[in-house]
Coordinates of C-alpha atoms in Angstrom, one line a residue:
M1 CA 118.7 89.0 131.3
E2 CA 116.8 87.2 128.6
K3 CA 117.3 88.3 125.0
R4 CA 114.2 89.1 122.9
W5 CA 113.7 90.2 119.4
Y6 CA 112.8 93.9 118.8
A7 CA 112.0 95.9 115.6
L8 CA 114.5 98.7 115.2
Y9 CA 113.5 101.7 113.0
T10 CA 116.3 103.0 110.9
K11 CA 116.9 106.0 108.7
P12 CA 116.0 105.4 105.1
K13 CA 118.5 103.2 103.2
K14 CA 120.6 102.7 106.3
E15 CA 119.5 99.2 107.2
E16 CA 122.8 97.5 106.1
L17 CA 124.9 100.2 107.9
V18 CA 123.0 99.6 111.1
C19 CA 123.3 95.8 110.8
T20 CA 127.0 96.0 110.3
G21 CA 127.5 98.4 113.2
L22 CA 125.5 96.3 115.6
E23 CA 127.2 93.1 114.5
Q24 CA 130.5 94.7 115.4
E25 CA 129.1 95.1 118.9
N26 CA 128.2 91.3 118.9
I27 CA 124.5 92.0 118.6
T28 CA 122.4 89.6 116.5
T29 CA 120.5 91.3 113.7
F30 CA 118.2 90.0 111.0
L31 CA 117.4 92.0 107.8
P32 CA 115.0 90.1 105.6
K33 CA 115.5 91.1 101.9
I34 CA 113.7 90.4 98.6
Q35 CA 114.6 90.8 95.0
E36 CA 112.4 93.3 93.1
K37 CA 112.2 94.1 89.4
Q38 CA 113.4 97.5 88.3
P39 CA 110.9 99.6 86.3
R40 CA 113.6 99.9 83.6
G41 CA 116.0 97.2 82.8
N42 CA 116.2 93.5 83.5
T43 CA 118.5 93.5 86.5
P44 CA 116.6 93.0 89.7
R45 CA 117.7 94.8 92.8
V46 CA 117.8 93.6 96.4
A47 CA 115.7 95.6 98.8
P48 CA 114.7 95.2 102.4
L49 CA 111.4 93.3 102.9
F50 CA 110.5 96.0 105.5
P51 CA 112.2 99.2 104.4
C52 CA 113.7 101.2 107.4
Y53 CA 113.3 98.2 109.8
I54 CA 115.6 95.5 111.0
F55 CA 115.2 93.0 113.8
V56 CA 117.6 92.9 116.7
N57 CA 118.0 90.2 119.4
I58 CA 119.0 92.0 122.6
S59 CA 118.7 92.0 126.3
L60 CA 117.0 95.4 126.6
S61 CA 118.5 96.4 130.0
A62 CA 122.1 95.3 129.1
E63 CA 122.3 96.3 125.4
Y64 CA 119.9 99.2 124.8
G65 CA 122.8 101.7 125.2
K66 CA 124.8 100.0 122.5
I67 CA 122.2 100.4 119.9
R68 CA 120.6 103.8 120.8
W69 CA 123.3 106.0 119.4
K70 CA 124.5 104.0 116.5
P71 CA 124.7 105.8 113.2
G72 CA 121.4 105.3 111.2
V73 CA 119.3 104.2 114.2
K74 CA 116.1 106.1 114.9
R75 CA 114.4 104.1 117.7
L76 CA 113.1 100.7 118.9
I77 CA 109.5 100.2 118.0
G78 CA 107.1 100.2 120.9
Y79 CA 104.4 102.1 122.7
G80 CA 105.5 105.6 123.6
D81 CA 109.1 105.3 125.0
T82 CA 108.7 101.6 125.9
P83 CA 110.1 99.2 123.4
V84 CA 107.9 96.2 122.8
P85 CA 109.4 92.8 122.0
I86 CA 108.3 90.9 118.9
D87 CA 107.0 87.3 119.2
D88 CA 109.9 84.9 118.5
D89 CA 107.7 82.9 116.2
I90 CA 107.4 85.8 113.8
V91 CA 111.2 86.2 113.4
S92 CA 111.7 82.5 113.3
F93 CA 109.1 82.2 110.5
L94 CA 110.9 84.9 108.5
Q95 CA 114.4 83.3 109.2
H96 CA 113.1 79.9 108.2
H97 CA 112.1 81.3 104.7
A98 CA 115.3 83.3 104.3
S99 CA 118.8 82.3 103.1
R100 CA 121.9 83.0 105.2
S101 CA 122.1 86.4 103.6
G102 CA 118.5 87.2 104.6
M103 CA 117.2 86.8 101.0
I104 CA 113.6 85.6 100.9
K105 CA 112.5 84.2 97.6
P106 CA 108.8 84.0 96.9
K107 CA 107.4 80.9 95.5
P108 CA 106.4 81.3 91.8
T109 CA 102.7 82.0 91.4
N110 CA 100.4 82.9 88.6
N111 CA 100.3 86.6 87.8
L112 CA 97.2 88.0 89.4
K113 CA 95.7 91.2 88.3
V114 CA 94.7 93.2 91.3
G115 CA 92.9 96.1 89.6
N116 CA 92.8 99.6 91.0
K117 CA 90.4 98.9 93.8
V118 CA 91.7 100.7 96.9
G119 CA 90.2 99.2 100.0
N120 CA 89.9 95.6 98.7
K121 CA 90.9 92.9 101.2
V122 CA 93.7 90.7 99.9
R123 CA 95.5 87.6 101.2
I124 CA 99.2 87.1 100.7
M125 CA 99.6 83.8 98.8
S126 CA 103.4 83.3 98.9
G127 CA 106.6 84.4 100.6
A128 CA 107.3 85.0 104.2
L129 CA 104.0 86.6 104.9
R130 CA 101.9 83.9 103.3
G131 CA 98.4 83.6 104.7
L132 CA 98.2 87.1 106.2
V133 CA 95.4 89.4 105.2
G134 CA 95.6 93.1 104.4
I135 CA 93.8 96.0 102.6
I136 CA 95.0 97.6 99.4
E137 CA 96.1 101.1 100.3
D138 CA 97.1 102.5 96.9
P139 CA 96.6 101.5 93.3
P140 CA 99.2 99.2 91.9
L141 CA 102.5 100.8 91.0
A142 CA 104.1 100.8 87.5
S143 CA 106.7 98.4 88.9
G144 CA 104.0 95.7 89.4
R145 CA 103.9 96.1 93.1
V146 CA 101.0 97.1 95.4
R147 CA 101.0 98.7 98.8
I148 CA 99.0 96.8 101.5
L149 CA 98.1 98.0 105.0
M150 CA 98.2 95.1 107.5
E151 CA 98.4 94.4 111.2
L152 CA 102.0 93.5 111.7
I153 CA 104.7 94.0 114.5
G154 CA 102.2 95.4 117.0
G155 CA 100.4 97.9 114.8
Q156 CA 99.3 98.8 111.3
N157 CA 102.1 98.8 108.8
R158 CA 102.5 99.3 105.1
V159 CA 104.0 96.4 103.1
E160 CA 104.8 96.7 99.4
L161 CA 104.6 93.4 97.5
P162 CA 104.4 92.2 93.9
C163 CA 100.9 91.8 92.6
S164 CA 101.7 88.2 91.8
M165 CA 101.9 87.4 95.5
I166 CA 98.4 88.4 96.5
E167 CA 94.8 87.4 95.8
I168 CA 91.6 89.5 96.3
L169 CA 89.2 88.2 98.9

């Protein structure tokens, strides 16, 4: 059977555990990560680009049983009980912009002030999602990040990004 990429939903903060467990089963995983500033202190922390999600490259019929009951796994993303594969181009794009460890470094941009306008359309100007359009879901956080609602991975998803990575349309 042909291997395809799928989005795997994990329990909160268990992305690394799931990746390690699946790699021990010889399943290819991809966990894109970013560095984000801490509200207090100067040391940035590494966080998943998509919290609670990893990408797995599997043959659904042959390897679904290996991933279904791994600690930290919730489910494969799909419609109802049917997992839906992700376009290979999306994962390739993310991998192209990531280091071997999965770290995605945004290109430096000018600091843009987003304002508190919930519902504004924005375009992502840098990073792996550059060029995609979304809508501001919540006012910017104290950490300098903003939550955006966008069409991604077969449905509407929340993405949290630094304000410096977006522009208002």
